[in-house]
């Protein structure tokens, strides 16, 4: 039980004692010179876990996605992605600003492009039309409530891109949530794609950092782009050390977050004026609509007064995310707050 129940995001998790100790002890060097042994260890671990040749430590998921887009496209090209994707909605149009890359958003079911949609949206060779430079996927899917797609789905979509000579990037901010939920090794999801980004600073609890994984050739280009973006960090082993602890000890426990999320979602689905499709609750995110004027804002404010923090993502939508700093008692407290606030509705 915590004083404040913070369900706004798993990005709010704080580092564990073991992470803090590893950070204090970390052996470091200048990572721009590729001489930080702790960063190198983390990058090797990430490559091994994802089955890719090598990996690059970056400051955030946003930087990882941007580096991946810029390393695989040229200005004037287009990236095909889901209309609800994080890259399209929450990354400040970085691909356009820094890469001169136009995005082509496609409406999908539960956030996942199908192979047919990829084939349909890859541009024909015509001097009027932008060239397709990249296909981007996201798993688990944030705006669709943490939904997972299977390695087989990724494989089919990637094959459609590759058949047209277009590389495929996977935004795997919550890669381990999908792997734990579907009981599949992370490498199965990573194998079909050319690049992927995953985050240490969400459910895994590290304070900072993401990894871009791919072939040696791609990561060499990505390293150059990262430096250009000001992301060449120096004795950054102090941060990588927490990431190593995250990968070693925080993955299996994600299953607890999924159990808590399901409990929360089931409770929410019984509240009045709530629309929630329980089939979308597959990992640690639940998104629901309040079908009462002003109800979503009322719920947020009422919760805050009860020391429960939830996130309003639209005029009528609420998102809650479970994570290591929220336990079973906290879930009960959040549900109790929801019930009190909605009792008069
Ligand atoms: N998502 C954050 C917010 O930006 C919305 C959150 O609280 O969920 N890809 C996906 C799928 C993400 O959910 C996020 C973060 C990122 C990339 C970006 O990661 P960071 O925050 O490290 O730049």
Coordinates of C-alpha atoms and ligand atoms in Angstrom, one line a residue:
X1 CA 0.0 0.0 0.0
X2 CA 1.4 3.4 -1.0
X3 CA 0.5 6.9 0.2
X4 CA -0.4 8.0 -3.4
X5 CA -1.7 5.5 -5.9
X6 CA -0.2 6.7 -9.2
X7 CA -1.8 5.0 -12.2
X8 CA -0.9 7.7 -14.8
X9 CA 1.9 5.7 -16.4
X10 CA 4.5 3.0 -15.8
X11 CA 7.1 5.8 -16.6
X12 CA 6.5 7.0 -13.1
X13 CA 8.2 3.9 -11.5
X14 CA 11.2 4.8 -9.4
X15 CA 14.5 2.8 -9.4
X16 CA 14.8 -0.1 -6.9
X17 CA 17.5 -0.2 -4.2
X18 CA 19.4 -2.7 -6.2
X19 CA 19.4 -0.3 -9.2
X20 CA 20.7 2.5 -7.0
X21 CA 23.5 0.4 -5.6
X22 CA 24.5 -0.8 -9.1
X23 CA 24.5 2.8 -10.3
X24 CA 26.8 3.8 -7.4
X25 CA 29.2 0.9 -8.2
X26 CA 29.1 1.2 -12.0
X27 CA 32.4 1.0 -13.9
X28 CA 32.4 3.8 -16.5
X29 CA 34.3 5.3 -19.4
X30 CA 33.5 7.7 -22.3
X31 CA 30.7 6.1 -24.3
X32 CA 31.2 8.4 -27.3
X33 CA 34.6 6.7 -27.6
X34 CA 32.7 3.4 -27.0
X35 CA 34.8 2.9 -23.9
X36 CA 32.1 2.6 -21.2
X37 CA 32.2 -1.1 -20.1
X38 CA 28.8 -1.0 -18.4
X39 CA 27.0 0.4 -21.5
X40 CA 28.7 -2.2 -23.6
X41 CA 27.5 -4.9 -21.3
X42 CA 23.9 -3.6 -21.4
X43 CA 24.1 -3.3 -25.3
X44 CA 25.3 -6.9 -25.5
X45 CA 22.6 -8.1 -23.2
X46 CA 19.9 -6.3 -25.3
X47 CA 21.3 -7.8 -28.5
X48 CA 21.2 -11.3 -27.0
X49 CA 17.7 -10.9 -25.6
X50 CA 16.3 -9.6 -28.9
X51 CA 18.4 -11.9 -31.1
X52 CA 19.8 -9.0 -33.0
X53 CA 23.5 -8.5 -33.9
X54 CA 24.0 -5.4 -31.7
X55 CA 22.3 -2.6 -29.9
X56 CA 22.6 1.1 -29.0
X57 CA 21.8 2.7 -25.6
X58 CA 19.7 5.9 -26.1
X59 CA 18.2 8.4 -23.8
X60 CA 14.5 7.6 -24.3
X61 CA 12.0 5.7 -26.4
X62 CA 11.3 8.8 -28.4
X63 CA 15.0 9.2 -29.2
X64 CA 15.2 5.5 -30.1
X65 CA 12.3 5.7 -32.5
X66 CA 13.7 8.9 -34.1
X67 CA 17.2 7.4 -34.5
X68 CA 15.6 4.3 -36.1
X69 CA 13.6 6.4 -38.5
X70 CA 16.5 8.7 -39.5
X71 CA 18.9 5.8 -39.9
X72 CA 16.7 4.0 -42.4
X73 CA 15.1 6.8 -44.5
X74 CA 16.1 9.8 -46.6
X75 CA 14.4 13.2 -46.6
X76 CA 11.3 13.2 -48.8
X77 CA 10.4 9.6 -48.0
X78 CA 7.4 8.4 -46.2
X79 CA 6.8 6.2 -43.2
X80 CA 3.7 4.1 -43.1
X81 CA 2.3 3.6 -39.6
X82 CA -0.9 3.1 -37.5
X83 CA -2.9 6.4 -37.0
X84 CA -2.9 5.8 -33.2
X85 CA 0.9 5.0 -33.0
X86 CA 3.1 6.8 -30.5
X87 CA 5.4 7.9 -33.3
X88 CA 2.6 9.7 -35.0
X89 CA 0.8 11.1 -32.0
X90 CA 3.4 11.8 -29.2
X91 CA 6.8 12.4 -30.7
X92 CA 6.5 16.0 -31.8
X93 CA 6.6 15.2 -35.5
X94 CA 10.3 14.5 -35.0
X95 CA 10.5 12.4 -38.2
X96 CA 9.3 15.3 -40.2
X97 CA 11.3 18.0 -38.3
X98 CA 14.6 16.2 -38.1
X99 CA 14.4 13.7 -40.9
X100 CA 12.2 15.4 -43.6
X101 CA 10.1 12.2 -43.5
X102 CA 6.4 12.4 -44.0
X103 CA 4.2 10.0 -42.1
X104 CA 1.3 8.1 -43.6
X105 CA -1.1 7.3 -40.8
X106 CA -3.5 4.3 -41.4
X107 CA -6.5 3.5 -39.3
X108 CA -6.2 0.0 -37.9
X109 CA -8.0 -2.5 -35.7
X110 CA -6.4 -2.5 -32.2
X111 CA -3.4 -0.7 -33.5
X112 CA -1.9 -3.3 -35.8
X113 CA -1.4 -2.8 -39.5
X114 CA -2.3 -5.9 -41.6
X115 CA -0.1 -7.2 -44.4
X116 CA -2.9 -6.1 -46.8
X117 CA -2.8 -2.5 -45.4
X118 CA 1.0 -2.4 -45.8
X119 CA 0.8 -3.6 -49.4
X120 CA -2.0 -1.1 -50.1
X121 CA -0.1 1.9 -48.6
X122 CA 3.4 1.3 -50.0
X123 CA 3.7 3.8 -52.8
X124 CA 4.1 2.9 -56.5
X125 CA 7.2 4.2 -58.3
X126 CA 6.0 7.5 -59.8
X127 CA 7.8 10.8 -59.9
X128 CA 4.8 12.6 -58.4
X129 CA 4.6 10.4 -55.3
X130 CA 6.8 10.2 -52.2
X131 CA 8.8 7.0 -51.9
X132 CA 8.0 4.7 -49.0
X133 CA 11.0 4.5 -46.8
X134 CA 9.9 2.6 -43.7
X135 CA 7.0 0.7 -42.1
X136 CA 6.6 1.3 -38.3
X137 CA 4.8 -1.0 -35.9
X138 CA 4.0 -0.8 -32.2
X139 CA 3.7 -3.6 -29.7
X140 CA 2.3 -3.5 -27.0
X141 CA 0.1 -0.7 -28.4
X142 CA -0.2 2.3 -26.1
X143 CA -3.3 4.1 -27.4
X144 CA -5.2 0.9 -27.9
X145 CA -4.8 0.0 -24.2
X146 CA -1.7 -2.3 -24.2
X147 CA -2.9 -4.7 -26.8
X148 CA -0.4 -7.3 -28.0
X149 CA 0.2 -8.7 -31.5
X150 CA 1.9 -12.0 -32.0
X151 CA 5.3 -12.7 -33.6
X152 CA 3.4 -14.3 -36.5
X153 CA 1.4 -11.1 -37.1
X154 CA 4.7 -9.1 -37.1
X155 CA 6.2 -11.6 -39.4
X156 CA 3.4 -11.3 -42.0
X157 CA 3.5 -7.5 -41.9
X158 CA 7.3 -7.4 -42.1
X159 CA 7.2 -9.8 -45.1
X160 CA 4.8 -7.4 -46.9
X161 CA 7.3 -4.5 -46.3
X162 CA 10.3 -6.5 -47.3
X163 CA 8.7 -7.8 -50.5
X164 CA 8.6 -4.2 -51.6
X165 CA 12.2 -3.5 -50.4
X166 CA 10.9 -1.4 -47.4
X167 CA 12.5 -1.9 -44.0
X168 CA 10.4 -2.4 -40.9
X169 CA 10.8 -0.7 -37.4
X170 CA 9.1 -1.9 -34.3
X171 CA 8.4 0.4 -31.4
X172 CA 8.6 -2.0 -28.5
X173 CA 8.5 0.4 -25.7
X174 CA 6.8 -2.4 -23.7
X175 CA 8.4 -5.3 -25.4
X176 CA 8.6 -7.4 -22.2
X177 CA 4.9 -6.9 -21.4
X178 CA 3.9 -8.5 -24.7
X179 CA 6.5 -11.3 -24.3
X180 CA 5.3 -12.1 -20.7
X181 CA 1.6 -11.9 -21.7
X182 CA 1.9 -14.2 -24.7
X183 CA 4.6 -16.3 -23.1
X184 CA 6.9 -16.0 -26.1
X185 CA 10.6 -15.1 -26.1
X186 CA 11.3 -11.5 -27.0
X187 CA 13.5 -12.6 -29.9
X188 CA 10.4 -14.1 -31.6
X189 CA 8.9 -10.6 -31.9
X190 CA 12.2 -9.1 -33.0
X191 CA 13.3 -11.5 -35.6
X192 CA 11.1 -10.3 -38.5
X193 CA 12.0 -6.6 -38.1
X194 CA 15.0 -4.6 -39.1
X195 CA 15.1 -2.3 -36.1
X196 CA 13.4 -2.2 -32.8
X197 CA 13.4 0.1 -29.8
X198 CA 12.6 -1.0 -26.2
X199 CA 12.4 1.0 -23.0
X200 CA 14.0 0.3 -19.6
X201 CA 12.2 3.2 -17.9
X202 CA 8.6 1.9 -18.1
X203 CA 7.5 -1.3 -16.4
X204 CA 11.1 -2.4 -15.9
X205 CA 11.6 0.5 -13.5
X206 CA 15.0 1.9 -14.6
X207 CA 15.3 5.7 -14.3
X208 CA 16.3 6.4 -17.9
X209 CA 17.1 4.7 -21.1
X210 CA 16.0 2.7 -24.1
X211 CA 17.8 0.4 -26.6
X212 CA 17.7 0.4 -30.4
X213 CA 18.5 -3.1 -31.7
X214 CA 19.4 -4.2 -35.2
X215 CA 22.2 -5.3 -37.5
X216 CA 25.8 -4.0 -37.1
X217 CA 25.4 -1.9 -40.2
X218 CA 22.2 -0.3 -39.1
X219 CA 23.5 0.4 -35.5
X220 CA 26.6 2.1 -36.9
X221 CA 24.3 4.5 -38.8
X222 CA 22.1 4.9 -35.7
X223 CA 25.2 5.7 -33.6
X224 CA 26.0 8.6 -36.0
X225 CA 22.4 9.9 -35.9
X226 CA 22.3 9.7 -32.1
X227 CA 25.5 11.8 -31.9
X228 CA 24.0 14.3 -34.4
X229 CA 20.9 14.6 -32.2
X230 CA 23.1 15.4 -29.2
X231 CA 22.5 12.0 -27.7
X232 CA 26.2 11.0 -27.4
X233 CA 26.5 10.6 -23.7
X234 CA 29.8 10.2 -21.8
X235 CA 30.2 8.3 -18.5
X236 CA 26.7 6.9 -19.0
X237 CA 27.4 3.6 -17.4
X238 CA 25.8 4.9 -14.2
X239 CA 22.5 4.8 -16.1
X240 CA 23.2 1.6 -18.0
X241 CA 23.9 -0.1 -14.7
X242 CA 20.3 0.4 -13.6
X243 CA 19.2 -0.9 -17.0
X244 CA 21.2 -4.2 -16.5
X245 CA 19.4 -4.7 -13.1
X246 CA 16.1 -4.0 -14.9
X247 CA 16.8 -6.7 -17.6
X248 CA 18.1 -9.2 -15.1
X249 CA 15.4 -8.9 -12.4
X250 CA 12.4 -6.9 -13.4
X251 CA 11.0 -8.8 -16.4
X252 CA 9.2 -11.8 -14.8
X253 CA 7.4 -9.7 -12.3
X254 CA 5.5 -7.9 -15.1
X255 CA 2.9 -10.7 -14.9
X256 CA 1.8 -9.2 -11.5
X257 CA 1.1 -5.9 -13.2
X258 CA -1.0 -7.7 -15.7
X259 CA -3.0 -9.4 -13.0
X260 CA -3.5 -6.1 -11.2
X261 CA -4.6 -4.4 -14.4
X262 CA -7.2 -7.1 -15.1
X263 CA -8.6 -6.7 -11.6
X264 CA -8.8 -3.0 -12.0
X265 CA -10.4 -3.3 -15.5
X266 CA -13.0 -5.7 -14.2
X267 CA -13.9 -3.4 -11.4
X268 CA -14.1 -0.4 -13.7
X269 CA -16.3 -2.3 -16.2
X270 CA -19.0 -2.5 -13.4
X271 CA -19.1 1.3 -12.9
X272 CA -22.1 3.3 -14.3
X273 CA -21.6 5.2 -17.6
X274 CA -18.4 3.4 -18.4
X275 CA -17.6 1.8 -21.8
X276 CA -14.7 -0.6 -21.6
X277 CA -14.0 -3.5 -23.9
X278 CA -12.3 -6.1 -21.6
X279 CA -10.9 -7.9 -24.6
X280 CA -8.4 -5.0 -25.0
X281 CA -7.0 -5.5 -21.5
X282 CA -4.1 -7.8 -22.3
X283 CA -1.2 -6.3 -20.4
X284 CA -0.7 -3.4 -18.0
X285 CA -2.9 -0.7 -19.6
X286 CA -6.6 -0.1 -19.4
X287 CA -8.3 2.7 -21.4
X288 CA -12.0 3.4 -20.9
X289 CA -14.6 5.9 -21.9
X290 CA -17.0 7.8 -19.5
X291 CA -20.2 8.3 -21.3
X292 CA -21.5 11.1 -19.1
X293 CA -20.8 14.8 -19.9
X294 CA -17.8 16.0 -17.9
X295 CA -17.6 12.6 -16.2
X296 CA -14.0 11.9 -17.1
X297 CA -12.7 15.2 -15.7
X298 CA -14.9 14.7 -12.6
X299 CA -13.3 11.2 -12.1
X300 CA -9.8 12.6 -12.3
X301 CA -10.4 15.4 -9.8
X302 CA -12.3 13.2 -7.4
X303 CA -9.5 10.6 -7.5
X304 CA -6.9 13.3 -6.9
X305 CA -8.7 14.4 -3.7
X306 CA -8.4 10.7 -2.6
X307 CA -4.7 10.5 -3.5
X308 CA -5.3 8.4 -6.6
X309 CA -3.8 9.7 -9.8
X310 CA -5.3 8.7 -13.2
X311 CA -4.7 10.1 -16.7
X312 CA -7.3 11.7 -18.9
X313 CA -6.2 11.1 -22.5
X314 CA -9.2 12.7 -24.2
X315 CA -12.5 14.6 -23.4
X316 CA -14.1 11.3 -22.3
X317 CA -11.2 8.8 -22.0
X318 CA -9.2 7.7 -19.0
X319 CA -6.0 5.6 -19.0
X320 CA -4.7 3.7 -16.1
X321 CA -1.4 1.8 -16.1
X322 CA -0.3 -0.7 -13.5
X323 CA 3.4 -1.1 -12.6
X324 CA 5.8 -2.2 -9.8
X325 CA 4.9 0.7 -7.6
X326 CA 1.2 -0.2 -7.4
X327 CA 0.2 -3.3 -5.4
X328 CA -3.1 -5.2 -4.9
X329 CA -4.2 -3.0 -2.0
X330 CA -3.6 0.1 -4.2
X331 CA -5.9 -1.4 -6.9
X332 CA -8.6 -1.8 -4.3
X333 CA -8.2 1.7 -3.1
X334 CA -8.4 3.1 -6.7
X335 CA -11.6 1.0 -7.2
X336 CA -13.1 2.3 -4.0
X337 CA -12.4 5.8 -5.1
X338 CA -14.0 5.2 -8.5
X339 CA -17.1 3.7 -6.8
X340 CA -17.5 6.6 -4.4
X341 CA -17.2 9.2 -7.1
X342 CA -19.6 7.4 -9.5
X343 CA -22.1 6.4 -6.8
X344 CA -24.2 9.5 -7.5
X345 CA -24.1 9.2 -11.4
Ligands
LIG1 N1 4.7 6.7 -23.7 C1 4.4 7.6 -22.6 C2 3.8 8.9 -23.1 O1 4.6 9.5 -24.0 C3 2.4 8.7 -23.7 C4 3.4 6.9 -21.6 O2 3.2 7.4 -20.5 O3 2.9 5.8 -22.0 N2 6.7 4.3 -27.6 C5 5.6 4.0 -26.9 C6 4.6 2.9 -27.3 C7 5.4 4.7 -25.6 O4 4.3 4.4 -24.9 C8 6.3 5.7 -25.2 C9 6.1 6.5 -24.0 C10 7.4 5.9 -26.1 C11 7.5 5.2 -27.2 C12 8.4 7.0 -25.8 O5 9.2 6.7 -24.7 P1 9.9 7.9 -23.9 O6 8.9 8.4 -22.9 O7 11.0 7.2 -23.2 O8 10.4 8.9 -24.8

